[in-house]
Coordinates of N, CA and C in Angstrom, one line a residue:
M1 N 15.3 -34.7 20.1 CA 15.2 -33.5 20.8 C 15.5 -32.5 19.9
I2 N 14.6 -31.0 20.0 CA 14.7 -30.3 19.2 C 15.5 -29.0 19.6
R3 N 16.4 -28.7 18.9 CA 17.3 -27.6 19.3 C 16.8 -26.1 18.9
V4 N 16.8 -25.2 20.1 CA 16.3 -23.8 19.6 C 17.7 -22.8 19.3
P5 N 17.7 -22.4 18.2 CA 18.9 -21.3 18.2 C 19.1 -20.4 19.1
G6 N 20.2 -19.9 19.7 CA 20.4 -18.8 20.8 C 20.3 -17.6 20.2
K7 N 20.5 -17.1 18.9 CA 20.5 -16.1 18.1 C 19.6 -16.0 17.0
I8 N 19.0 -15.0 16.8 CA 18.1 -14.9 15.6 C 19.0 -14.5 14.5
P9 N 18.8 -15.4 13.3 CA 19.7 -15.1 12.1 C 19.7 -13.5 11.8
L10 N 20.4 -13.2 11.0 CA 20.4 -11.8 10.6 C 19.6 -11.4 9.9
V11 N 19.2 -12.3 8.8 CA 18.2 -12.2 7.8 C 16.9 -12.1 8.4
V12 N 16.4 -12.6 9.5 CA 15.2 -12.3 10.3 C 15.3 -10.9 10.7
Q13 N 16.4 -10.6 11.4 CA 16.4 -9.3 12.2 C 16.4 -8.2 11.1
R14 N 16.7 -8.1 9.9 CA 16.7 -7.3 8.9 C 15.4 -7.0 8.8
E15 N 14.5 -8.4 8.4 CA 13.2 -8.2 7.9 C 12.4 -7.5 8.9
N16 N 12.8 -7.8 10.1 CA 12.0 -7.1 11.2 C 12.2 -5.9 11.4
Q17 N 13.5 -5.3 11.2 CA 13.8 -3.9 11.2 C 13.0 -3.4 10.0
A18 N 13.1 -3.7 8.9 CA 12.4 -3.3 7.7 C 11.0 -3.1 8.0
R19 N 10.2 -4.0 8.5 CA 9.0 -3.9 9.0 C 8.6 -2.9 10.1
A20 N 9.5 -2.7 10.9 CA 9.2 -2.0 11.9 C 9.7 -0.6 11.3
S21 N 10.5 -0.3 10.7 CA 10.6 1.1 10.0 C 9.4 1.4 9.0
R22 N 9.0 0.5 8.4 CA 7.8 0.9 7.5 C 6.4 1.3 8.2
I23 N 6.3 0.5 9.4 CA 5.4 0.8 10.4 C 5.5 2.2 11.0
D24 N 6.6 2.4 11.5 CA 6.9 4.0 12.1 C 6.5 5.0 11.0
L25 N 6.9 4.6 9.7 CA 6.9 5.6 8.6 C 5.4 5.9 8.5
L26 N 4.5 4.7 8.4 CA 3.2 4.7 8.0 C 2.3 5.5 9.5
K27 N 2.9 5.2 10.8 CA 2.5 6.2 11.8 C 2.7 7.6 11.7
V28 N 3.9 7.8 11.2 CA 4.2 9.4 10.9 C 3.3 10.1 9.9
K29 N 2.9 9.0 8.8 CA 2.2 9.6 7.6 C 0.6 10.0 8.2
I30 N 0.2 9.0 9.0 CA -1.2 9.0 9.6 C -1.5 10.2 10.1
N31 N -0.3 10.7 11.0 CA -0.5 12.0 11.7 C -0.6 13.1 10.8
S32 N -0.4 13.1 9.7 CA -0.3 14.1 8.6 C -1.8 14.4 8.0
A33 N -2.2 15.4 8.1 CA -3.6 15.7 7.4 C -3.6 15.7 5.8
A34 N -2.3 16.1 5.4 CA -2.7 16.3 3.9 C -2.5 14.5 3.6
Y35 N -1.8 13.6 4.2 CA -1.9 12.4 3.9 C -3.1 11.6 4.1
L36 N -3.8 11.9 5.0 CA -5.1 11.4 5.4 C -6.0 11.9 4.3
D37 N -6.0 13.2 4.0 CA -6.9 13.7 3.1 C -6.6 13.2 1.6
E38 N -5.6 12.7 1.3 CA -5.3 12.1 0.1 C -5.8 10.5 0.2
A39 N -5.6 10.1 1.1 CA -6.0 8.6 1.3 C -7.5 8.5 1.3
I40 N -8.2 9.5 1.9 CA -9.7 9.5 1.8 C -10.1 9.8 0.6
Q41 N -9.5 10.6 -0.1 CA -9.8 10.7 -1.8 C -9.9 9.7 -2.4
R42 N -8.5 8.9 -2.2 CA -8.4 7.9 -3.1 C -9.3 6.6 -3.0
M43 N -9.6 6.5 -1.5 CA -10.6 5.5 -1.4 C -11.9 5.6 -1.7
A44 N -12.4 7.1 -1.6 CA -13.7 7.5 -2.3 C -13.6 7.3 -3.8
Q45 N -12.6 7.7 -4.3 CA -12.4 7.5 -6.1 C -12.6 5.7 -6.4
V46 N -11.8 5.2 -5.7 CA -12.0 3.8 -6.0 C -13.3 3.2 -5.9
M47 N -14.0 3.6 -4.8 CA -15.2 3.1 -4.4 C -16.3 3.5 -5.4
S48 N -16.1 4.8 -5.8 CA -17.0 5.5 -6.8 C -17.0 4.6 -8.2
N49 N -15.6 4.5 -8.6 CA -15.3 3.6 -9.9 C -16.0 2.4 -9.9
E50 N -16.0 1.7 -8.8 CA -16.6 0.4 -8.5 C -18.0 0.4 -8.7
I51 N -18.6 1.1 -8.2 CA -19.9 1.4 -8.2 C -20.7 1.7 -9.5
L52 N -19.7 2.6 -10.2 CA -20.0 3.3 -11.7 C -19.7 2.0 -12.6
G53 N -19.0 1.1 -12.2 CA -18.6 0.0 -13.3 C -17.4 0.6 -14.1
I54 N -16.4 1.5 -13.7 CA -15.5 2.0 -14.4 C -14.2 1.2 -14.0
P55 N -13.4 0.8 -15.0 CA -12.2 -0.1 -14.8 C -11.2 0.4 -13.8
Q56 N -10.5 -0.1 -13.4 CA -9.4 0.1 -12.3 C -8.6 1.6 -12.4
G57 N -8.3 1.8 -13.9 CA -7.4 2.9 -14.3 C -8.5 4.1 -14.5
G58 N -9.8 4.1 -14.4 CA -10.6 5.2 -14.5 C -11.0 5.3 -16.0
T59 N -11.5 6.5 -16.3 CA -12.2 6.8 -17.6 C -11.0 7.3 -18.6
V60 N -10.0 7.8 -18.1 CA -8.9 8.3 -19.0 C -8.2 7.1 -19.5
H61 N -8.2 6.1 -18.5 CA -7.3 4.9 -18.6 C -8.1 4.1 -19.7
E62 N -9.4 4.1 -19.7 CA -10.2 3.4 -20.5 C -10.4 4.0 -21.9
R63 N -10.4 5.1 -22.2 CA -10.2 5.8 -23.2 C -8.9 5.4 -24.2
Q64 N -7.9 5.2 -23.3 CA -6.6 4.9 -23.8 C -6.5 3.6 -24.2
R65 N -7.1 2.8 -23.4 CA -6.8 1.4 -23.5 C -7.9 1.0 -24.7
T66 N -8.9 1.5 -25.0 CA -9.9 1.2 -26.4 C -9.5 2.2 -27.3
G67 N -8.4 3.0 -27.5 CA -8.3 3.8 -28.4 C -9.2 5.1 -28.8
R68 N -10.1 5.0 -27.8 CA -11.1 6.3 -28.0 C -10.2 7.5 -27.7
Q69 N -10.5 8.5 -28.0 CA -10.0 9.9 -27.7 C -11.1 10.8 -27.4

């Protein structure tokens, strides 16, 4: 016979609360025009770098990594 606990352990409850609060924070951020503008800009930058073959850190990071100034 398998027993099912009557209560959810506190650790699981804390994890669920943390996830719920992170989701709530994200919902608030998504309603912000400034946040959406930054997110779209960042996605465009990452995609452009991938298309152009620029490393993840961008051209400035590449110059610092290889020692070129």
